[in-house]
Every structure is written in C-alpha cells, then in structure tokens.
Amino acid sequence: KAGVTQTPRYLIKTRGQQVTLSCSPISGHRSVSWYQQTPGQGLQFLFEYFSETQRNKGNFPGRFSGRQFSNSRSEMNVSTLELGDSALYLCASRLTGTPNTEAFFGQGTRLTVV
Amino acid sequence: GQQVMQIPQYQHVQEGEDFTTYCNSSTTLSNIQWYKQRPGGHPVFLIQLVKSGEVKKQKRLTFQFGEAKKNSSLHITATQTTDVGTYFCAGPNGQNFVFGPGTRLSVLP
C-alpha cells in the first residue's frame, strides 16, 4: 500500500510569489491535515479536510488556503509569500475523521522563501 | 485553547542510559498519541493510549497515560543510537490533534 505522497519535495520561491503544494493520502483515507513545521515552533496545525470539506482551521493568516478533491487528494496554497513562511510543510492522512485514529505523515515539502 | 506541553525540550544521553519525556495537557484528553521523527524525516506513529492509568510497552519503550488523563510519559530503557530523534505527543482538539513541541533526543555512542 502506497504511503502519503507529497510533491514537490523541495521548493525555492521569492517573496511575494505564491506556491501550491500537493498531498495524495493513503488510498481509502478521507481525512487530510496540513502542518507547518519550523525549528522554533514545532508542528503547527494549518487545516484539516474531510470529504472535500474544511472541518478545522488553525491560527494562520488568510494567505494560507487549501482544498480537497473528490479523490481525497489535497492541495494547499500560500499566496504573497513571506520569508517567515520558510518551513517544512507536512500533510497527514487518516482513515476516518475521528481523532482516535493514527495519522500517517508524508515526507513533507521543504519550502524556502528568499 | 488547548495546550500540550512537553519537557524536556532537549535531552542528551550516553548510549545505554535511560530517557524519559513528559507530556502535559491543559485539558483532559480522550486519548493521547506518540510520534517519533528521525532527523530529516517525518513523524511516525508509535502508539495511542486511551484508558486512564494505561501502560503500554514496545520493546524498550514504555508509555504511560496519567490517571487524570492530562499527562503522559514515554520512557526508553537503555537507549541506542537508533533512538535518536524528536518525540512528540499529540492530543485531540475537536476533530484534530494538537502536537506538543517535542523532545529532541541525542544519543552519544
């Protein structure tokens, strides 16, 4: 069974640009969550999608958005990039939408904003 | 909102020594999960605890859930270099999880 796939693995963008990251969950998993990981802030929750609906949203500005498609694949978009957006972006898929199932993380996309 | 704290932030041990990380929540948890992230890797699920006072073991790892379900611990006996990484606890927050800041473990050979 294939794991969670995130693309691209690495990205370098310039301030002011926008970026789209992709996450393909494990087949059959309907919940996809996104996290931002930085050395100083740990794993910060961005948002969670379940069956194409955003169910939860973390404390991030509106520049961060996402969506989920009918095949459960998810994308997140960051507009007007800032230097502080440099981070490892991780997505995690879960079989169900309940918080008592384990999360399977992808390898992450390392975004560098210059 | 709910907060999950972990101590210590860093721990350096000599190979063969024991290691413990502690996780504390500001609210009662229905369950708690532990994850390990190797350097350069992604978090990998280790275990989930659900019952008050529950203790689970995985080889040299012992996980404990507090009686009040507000704290948890992970103890590693006789650490090995393969134990290097950051250990995160995570508690439910509505439909999702709040991760603790993690404890980074270094093991000196």
PDB file of C-alpha atoms in Angstrom, chain A residues 12-54:
ATOM      1  CA  ILE A  12      12.559  27.728  -3.533  1.00  0.00           C
ATOM      2  CA  LYS A  13      10.378  30.771  -4.047  1.00  0.00           C
ATOM      3  CA  THR A  14      10.813  34.516  -3.934  1.00  0.00           C
ATOM      4  CA  ARG A  15       8.999  36.811  -1.551  1.00  0.00           C
ATOM      5  CA  GLY A  16       5.657  37.866  -2.935  1.00  0.00           C
ATOM      6  CA  GLN A  17       5.181  34.778  -5.078  1.00  0.00           C
ATOM      7  CA  GLN A  18       2.597  32.131  -4.455  1.00  0.00           C
ATOM      8  CA  VAL A  19       3.011  28.387  -4.124  1.00  0.00           C
ATOM      9  CA  THR A  20       0.849  25.278  -4.330  1.00  0.00           C
ATOM     10  CA  LEU A  21       1.737  22.078  -2.527  1.00  0.00           C
ATOM     11  CA  SER A  22       0.120  18.717  -3.172  1.00  0.00           C
ATOM     12  CA  CYS A  23      -0.668  15.763  -0.945  1.00  0.00           C
ATOM     13  CA  SER A  24      -2.004  12.371  -2.002  1.00  0.00           C
ATOM     14  CA  PRO A  25      -3.249  10.438   1.028  1.00  0.00           C
ATOM     15  CA  ILE A  26      -3.190   6.715   1.513  1.00  0.00           C
ATOM     16  CA  SER A  27      -5.843   5.063  -0.616  1.00  0.00           C
ATOM     17  CA  GLY A  28      -9.128   4.993   1.234  1.00  0.00           C
ATOM     18  CA  HIS A  29      -8.180   7.701   3.707  1.00  0.00           C
ATOM     19  CA  ARG A  30     -10.600  10.598   3.679  1.00  0.00           C
ATOM     20  CA  SER A  31      -9.039  12.971   6.183  1.00  0.00           C
ATOM     21  CA  VAL A  32      -6.068  15.117   5.248  1.00  0.00           C
ATOM     22  CA  SER A  33      -4.433  17.556   7.648  1.00  0.00           C
ATOM     23  CA  TRP A  34      -1.685  20.048   6.940  1.00  0.00           C
ATOM     24  CA  TYR A  35       1.021  21.153   9.350  1.00  0.00           C
ATOM     25  CA  GLN A  36       3.802  23.698   9.245  1.00  0.00           C
ATOM     26  CA  GLN A  37       6.998  22.661  10.988  1.00  0.00           C
ATOM     27  CA  THR A  38       9.701  25.124  11.895  1.00  0.00           C
ATOM     28  CA  PRO A  39      12.612  24.666  14.316  1.00  0.00           C
ATOM     29  CA  GLY A  40      11.258  27.196  16.754  1.00  0.00           C
ATOM     30  CA  GLN A  41       7.519  26.486  16.568  1.00  0.00           C
ATOM     31  CA  GLY A  42       7.238  22.743  16.229  1.00  0.00           C
ATOM     32  CA  LEU A  43       4.258  21.270  14.393  1.00  0.00           C
ATOM     33  CA  GLN A  44       1.615  23.929  13.845  1.00  0.00           C
ATOM     34  CA  PHE A  45      -1.792  22.848  12.573  1.00  0.00           C
ATOM     35  CA  LEU A  46      -2.927  24.606   9.400  1.00  0.00           C
ATOM     36  CA  PHE A  47      -6.209  22.950   8.430  1.00  0.00           C
ATOM     37  CA  GLU A  48      -7.952  19.651   8.011  1.00  0.00           C
ATOM     38  CA  TYR A  49     -10.150  18.413   5.196  1.00  0.00           C
ATOM     39  CA  PHE A  50     -12.586  15.573   5.242  1.00  0.00           C
ATOM     40  CA  SER A  51     -14.662  14.562   2.231  1.00  0.00           C
ATOM     41  CA  GLU A  52     -13.803  17.789   0.398  1.00  0.00           C
ATOM     42  CA  THR A  53     -14.875  19.982   3.336  1.00  0.00           C
ATOM     43  CA  GLN A  54     -12.598  22.020   5.546  1.00  0.00           C
TER      44      GLN A  54
END
